[in-house]
XYZ file of C-alpha atoms in Angstrom:
387
model
C -3.295 37.325 -12.894
C -1.594 37.757 -9.488
C 1.282 35.324 -8.936
C -0.093 34.722 -5.444
C -3.106 32.962 -7.000
C -0.719 30.456 -8.544
C 0.855 29.944 -5.123
C -2.578 29.149 -3.689
C -3.299 26.795 -6.600
C 0.034 25.005 -6.058
C -0.839 24.603 -2.375
C -4.253 23.209 -3.295
C -2.575 20.772 -5.708
C -0.262 19.487 -2.973
C -3.066 19.111 -0.412
C -5.396 17.411 -2.890
C -2.689 14.985 -3.999
C -1.827 13.842 -0.484
C -5.509 13.283 0.340
C -6.429 11.248 -2.733
C -3.202 9.462 -3.754
C -3.508 6.962 -0.893
C -6.433 5.399 -2.788
C -4.190 4.336 -5.636
C -1.563 3.019 -3.207
C -3.805 0.978 -0.886
C -2.501 -2.413 -2.093
C 1.140 -1.315 -1.657
C 0.529 0.201 1.785
C -1.512 -2.784 2.967
C 1.123 -5.249 1.779
C 4.076 -3.351 3.242
C 2.466 -2.731 6.646
C 0.856 -6.199 6.694
C -2.740 -5.085 7.142
C -5.896 -5.881 5.169
C -7.277 -3.664 2.407
C -10.249 -2.579 4.599
C -7.813 -1.691 7.413
C -5.706 0.318 4.984
C -8.932 2.028 3.913
C -9.138 3.521 7.391
C -6.156 5.691 6.430
C -8.590 7.465 4.116
C -11.233 7.719 6.819
C -8.694 8.887 9.396
C -7.556 11.708 7.134
C -11.134 12.704 6.393
C -12.075 12.770 10.068
C -8.936 14.800 10.780
C -10.151 17.390 8.269
C -13.721 17.330 9.556
C -12.706 17.816 13.180
C -9.619 19.918 12.585
C -11.156 22.451 10.190
C -13.338 24.332 12.701
C -10.729 23.918 15.464
C -7.951 25.386 13.320
C -10.292 28.149 12.156
C -10.936 29.005 15.812
C -7.268 28.860 16.852
C -6.098 31.032 13.943
C -9.033 33.480 13.848
C -6.970 36.388 15.211
C -3.891 35.760 13.061
C -3.314 37.563 9.750
C -4.447 35.355 6.898
C -1.010 35.206 5.255
C 0.612 34.033 8.467
C -2.172 31.483 8.964
C -1.750 29.986 5.486
C 2.019 29.720 5.961
C 1.505 28.031 9.343
C -0.981 25.570 7.870
C 1.379 24.695 5.022
C 4.131 24.058 7.597
C 1.880 21.515 9.315
C 1.182 19.954 5.927
C 4.894 19.497 5.183
C 5.594 18.002 8.611
C 2.680 15.591 8.238
C 3.871 14.301 4.866
C 7.427 13.824 6.105
C 6.024 11.787 9.009
C 3.996 9.720 6.513
C 7.156 8.949 4.557
C 9.002 7.956 7.746
C 6.177 5.870 9.257
C 7.247 2.258 9.804
C 3.937 1.014 11.227
C 0.242 1.327 10.504
C -0.469 3.296 13.702
C 2.301 5.808 13.000
C 1.068 6.286 9.438
C -2.451 6.880 10.730
C -1.163 9.485 13.180
C 0.848 11.199 10.441
C -2.199 11.270 8.136
C -4.299 12.925 10.845
C -1.589 15.549 11.487
C -1.483 16.304 7.754
C -5.258 16.612 7.668
C -5.350 19.331 10.313
C -4.318 21.979 7.801
C -6.675 20.916 5.010
C -10.070 22.435 5.823
C -8.836 25.713 7.236
C -6.422 26.211 4.335
C -9.132 25.909 1.710
C -11.588 28.032 3.698
C -9.126 30.859 4.392
C -7.387 30.462 1.039
C -10.657 31.073 -0.806
C -11.163 34.314 1.111
C -7.600 35.409 0.333
C -7.984 34.514 -3.361
C -11.110 36.676 -3.606
C -9.319 39.573 -1.931
C -6.520 39.572 -4.499
C -8.670 40.703 -7.441
C -11.363 43.217 -8.291
C -14.907 42.440 -7.039
C -16.120 41.391 -10.482
C -13.419 38.731 -10.771
C -13.575 37.172 -7.309
C -15.369 33.998 -8.369
C -12.788 33.374 -11.087
C -9.977 33.857 -8.565
C -11.484 31.292 -6.195
C -12.038 28.918 -9.120
C -8.390 29.264 -10.115
C -7.270 28.287 -6.640
C -9.497 25.198 -6.707
C -8.089 24.294 -10.111
C -5.142 23.013 -8.099
C -7.449 20.519 -6.416
C -8.810 19.379 -9.780
C -5.297 18.994 -11.187
C -4.435 16.908 -8.137
C -6.954 14.354 -9.398
C -5.924 14.680 -13.053
C -2.132 14.621 -12.549
C -1.180 14.300 -8.897
C -3.025 11.073 -8.101
C -2.080 9.023 -11.195
C 1.526 10.263 -11.192
C 1.802 9.784 -7.427
C 0.368 6.275 -7.756
C 2.823 5.407 -10.531
C 5.723 6.913 -8.561
C 4.760 4.918 -5.469
C 4.459 1.685 -7.437
C 7.870 2.240 -9.007
C 9.839 3.448 -5.966
C 7.699 2.462 -2.980
C 4.690 4.230 -1.477
C 6.879 6.279 0.892
C 8.545 7.949 -2.091
C 5.203 9.484 -3.042
C 4.902 11.224 0.314
C 8.476 12.497 0.055
C 7.541 13.936 -3.326
C 4.412 15.623 -1.965
C 6.483 17.090 0.892
C 8.812 18.659 -1.696
C 5.814 20.189 -3.504
C 4.625 21.472 -0.125
C 7.989 23.160 0.455
C 7.733 24.872 -2.944
C 4.215 26.040 -2.071
C 5.416 27.231 1.350
C 8.150 29.369 -0.259
C 5.794 30.744 -2.916
C 3.255 31.772 -0.253
C 5.921 33.650 1.692
C 7.227 35.416 -1.401
C 4.012 36.197 -3.271
C 1.184 36.726 -0.790
C 0.807 40.419 0.066
C 0.496 41.718 3.598
C -2.940 43.185 4.222
C -2.524 45.730 7.006
C -6.225 46.685 6.864
C -7.340 43.105 7.488
C -9.632 42.665 10.469
C -9.650 39.470 12.551
C -12.625 37.156 12.152
C -14.900 36.884 15.182
C -16.317 33.387 15.028
C -18.885 34.053 17.756
C -20.727 36.487 15.514
C -20.621 34.035 12.608
C -21.947 31.146 14.677
C -25.127 33.105 15.376
C -25.840 33.069 11.625
C -25.965 29.276 11.470
C -29.585 28.903 12.518
C -30.853 28.365 8.973
C -32.254 24.839 8.719
C -31.773 24.727 4.951
C -28.068 25.372 5.472
C -27.783 22.146 7.459
C -29.787 20.241 4.853
C -27.361 21.602 2.246
C -24.389 20.446 4.329
C -26.024 17.015 4.658
C -26.230 16.846 0.853
C -22.462 17.357 0.782
C -22.060 14.481 3.264
C -24.094 12.088 1.089
C -22.264 13.180 -2.072
C -18.837 12.585 -0.542
C -19.953 9.266 0.979
C -21.198 8.056 -2.408
C -18.002 9.172 -4.121
C -15.528 7.713 -1.663
C -17.350 4.447 -1.044
C -16.276 3.610 -4.598
C -13.184 5.790 -5.101
C -11.473 4.540 -1.930
C -11.311 0.981 -3.265
C -10.864 1.714 -6.951
C -7.319 0.257 -7.062
C -8.186 -3.212 -5.669
C -11.352 -3.240 -7.796
C -9.373 -2.590 -10.963
C -6.607 -5.034 -10.048
C -8.700 -7.948 -8.788
C -12.002 -7.616 -10.678
C -11.162 -5.824 -13.928
C -7.790 -7.530 -14.060
C -5.594 -4.660 -15.183
C -1.944 -4.076 -14.282
C -0.447 -1.620 -11.812
C 0.343 0.661 -14.735
C -3.247 0.314 -15.895
C -4.446 1.566 -12.510
C -2.412 4.743 -12.954
C -3.823 5.334 -16.451
C -7.359 4.724 -15.206
C -6.865 7.243 -12.407
C -5.687 9.710 -15.046
C -8.885 8.997 -17.018
C -10.981 9.525 -13.899
C -9.187 12.818 -13.280
C -10.103 13.923 -16.796
C -13.737 13.067 -16.115
C -13.678 15.022 -12.857
C -12.308 18.075 -14.675
C -14.888 17.959 -17.477
C -17.678 17.377 -14.980
C -16.588 20.336 -12.847
C -16.758 22.678 -15.849
C -20.142 21.394 -17.053
C -21.521 21.348 -13.513
C -20.624 25.006 -13.025
C -22.573 26.025 -16.114
C -25.520 23.846 -15.094
C -25.578 25.260 -11.556
C -25.502 28.804 -12.941
C -28.678 27.941 -14.809
C -30.564 26.021 -12.097
C -29.084 24.785 -8.822
C -31.856 22.364 -7.882
C -31.836 20.660 -11.279
C -28.035 20.317 -11.279
C -28.061 18.610 -7.866
C -30.947 16.270 -8.658
C -29.479 15.283 -12.030
C -25.982 14.757 -10.635
C -27.126 12.584 -7.725
C -29.222 10.530 -10.164
C -26.296 9.980 -12.529
C -23.868 9.142 -9.707
C -26.289 6.456 -8.488
C -26.804 5.127 -12.020
C -23.133 4.899 -13.017
C -22.083 3.492 -9.627
C -24.634 0.704 -9.944
C -23.645 0.119 -13.564
C -19.977 -0.244 -12.593
C -20.784 -3.252 -10.402
C -21.505 -5.019 -13.716
C -19.115 -3.319 -16.158
C -16.130 -3.698 -13.798
C -15.615 -7.195 -15.233
C -14.836 -5.869 -18.739
C -11.918 -3.499 -19.325
C -13.341 -1.043 -21.861
C -16.814 -0.986 -20.349
C -15.228 -0.323 -16.954
C -13.136 2.551 -18.333
C -16.113 4.198 -20.056
C -18.302 3.818 -16.974
C -15.669 5.285 -14.671
C -15.170 8.306 -16.944
C -18.933 8.984 -16.964
C -19.100 8.365 -13.208
C -16.300 10.884 -12.648
C -18.066 13.485 -14.793
C -21.288 13.070 -12.832
C -19.415 13.121 -9.526
C -17.669 16.473 -9.906
C -20.549 18.018 -11.847
C -22.323 18.228 -8.502
C -19.573 20.183 -6.725
C -20.394 23.729 -7.996
C -24.078 23.275 -7.184
C -23.324 22.062 -3.667
C -20.998 25.004 -3.048
C -23.541 27.514 -4.345
C -26.315 25.934 -2.304
C -24.346 26.061 0.950
C -23.078 29.618 0.508
C -26.542 30.817 -0.518
C -28.062 29.595 2.747
C -25.108 30.747 4.887
C -24.242 34.057 3.266
C -24.046 35.809 6.645
C -21.193 33.552 7.751
C -19.131 32.814 4.609
C -15.866 31.941 6.393
C -17.393 29.484 8.816
C -19.787 28.036 6.239
C -16.911 27.388 3.842
C -15.023 25.565 6.580
C -18.083 23.570 7.627
C -18.734 22.510 4.036
C -15.223 21.068 3.832
C -15.868 19.314 7.152
C -19.112 17.903 5.739
C -17.283 16.683 2.638
C -14.722 14.853 4.743
C -17.297 13.380 7.117
C -18.877 11.882 4.016
C -15.426 10.809 2.813
C -14.812 8.923 6.063
C -18.264 7.335 6.121
C -18.028 6.283 2.479
C -14.600 4.683 2.934
C -15.915 2.864 6.014
C -19.054 1.666 4.190
C -17.012 0.311 1.285
C -14.635 -1.465 3.644
C -17.535 -2.878 5.661
C -19.057 -4.720 2.697
C -15.635 -6.132 1.786
C -15.027 -7.280 5.367
C -18.554 -8.698 5.445
C -17.675 -11.070 2.622
C -19.832 -9.468 -0.058
C -16.881 -8.944 -2.379
C -15.418 -5.952 -4.177
C -18.265 -5.744 -6.691
C -20.640 -4.898 -3.839
C -18.752 -1.645 -3.227
C -20.277 0.224 -6.224
C -23.731 -0.908 -5.080
C -23.165 0.734 -1.690
C -22.046 3.912 -3.488
C -25.258 3.848 -5.546
C -27.387 3.508 -2.410
C -25.666 6.495 -0.782
C -26.158 8.592 -3.923
C -29.836 7.588 -3.985
C -30.128 8.775 -0.373
C -28.655 12.126 -1.420
C -31.161 12.308 -4.270
C -34.067 11.738 -1.867
C -32.698 14.485 0.399
C -32.542 16.854 -2.592
C -36.104 16.112 -3.581
C -37.280 16.618 0.015
C -35.351 19.884 0.435
C -36.431 21.506 -2.807
C -40.007 20.315 -2.364
C -40.082 22.074 1.033
C -38.795 25.247 -0.592
C -41.634 25.118 -3.103
C -39.314 24.018 -5.914
C -37.933 27.518 -6.271
C -34.452 27.244 -7.690
C -32.286 30.229 -7.111
C -29.253 30.665 -9.241
C -25.971 32.263 -8.343
C -22.500 32.542 -9.699
C -19.831 30.588 -7.886
């Protein structure tokens, strides 16, 4: 295994942690900056929109740079953004810092996946990409609960200082371990854009939007839900986030095997289960053990859909893999922003925290209907592919 793959995984861990850890720290951030929980939720949406808008822009600006230099540049932006988050003394400054941090996110994962595949033999490329994205999974399993606990113990700013340190370690490891590829040719985005005329590609990207919206409508407000409805302690929130991370990891593994067998079935089943468990949580959130079991099952269903979505998008955009990969991350974060907004809207509207899982269920049901429509149009033919 090339050491450079571990450097990419460490980078993915840092980026994933800084994106998701804010969800566990919403009460602390809102209290310290004297804003409401829904207003603090916009820090999630702002980051997501920064990724969605910044991903194609950064891909365009760095298209002619060597990939190693681009990844190092993007990690530099990431470090600066997290330092600014730690130093922010007002809500507006924190929002600005979050957006700056987000600029590196989409392009890093898109370009990083290409680099990971180039580091190994053709028959092992999918495994190399999967290893890089293991860092993102571990961010949910370890980074988010540990970052939440660290922020509760030492203040939310301490978490961002910690992530900045991890970013510095990733920055150094990228410089040291990534090889220079002198035969690398610059990407010409104009030629890739011409390959984006496939209507099913855009339907596939829209599925990603609905998935992310359903996930983050609930996940964005999981801390206040657990604290105020389930009635657990701050420490309990951290342990629950660890449990959710475990569910995400298990679901990702099972979802990959299911998508290898039949993509359409994996997407339809996952959307159905996300809707079911989200709706169920609006009831089970009042009882500790029922809430914990439901959230673990919800997490499994949530990340079980990810491999199928990735396969579906790449399959319909195989002539433009770099741009499609970036656009899929943009789609994910557009859904992230919309979901966080939708969850905050029902809270601000006076419907209460238990209405948030209902909104998540509705968004997942919309994704399910889109799946059924898309695969019905394609005659129900389910192609399979290896991620």
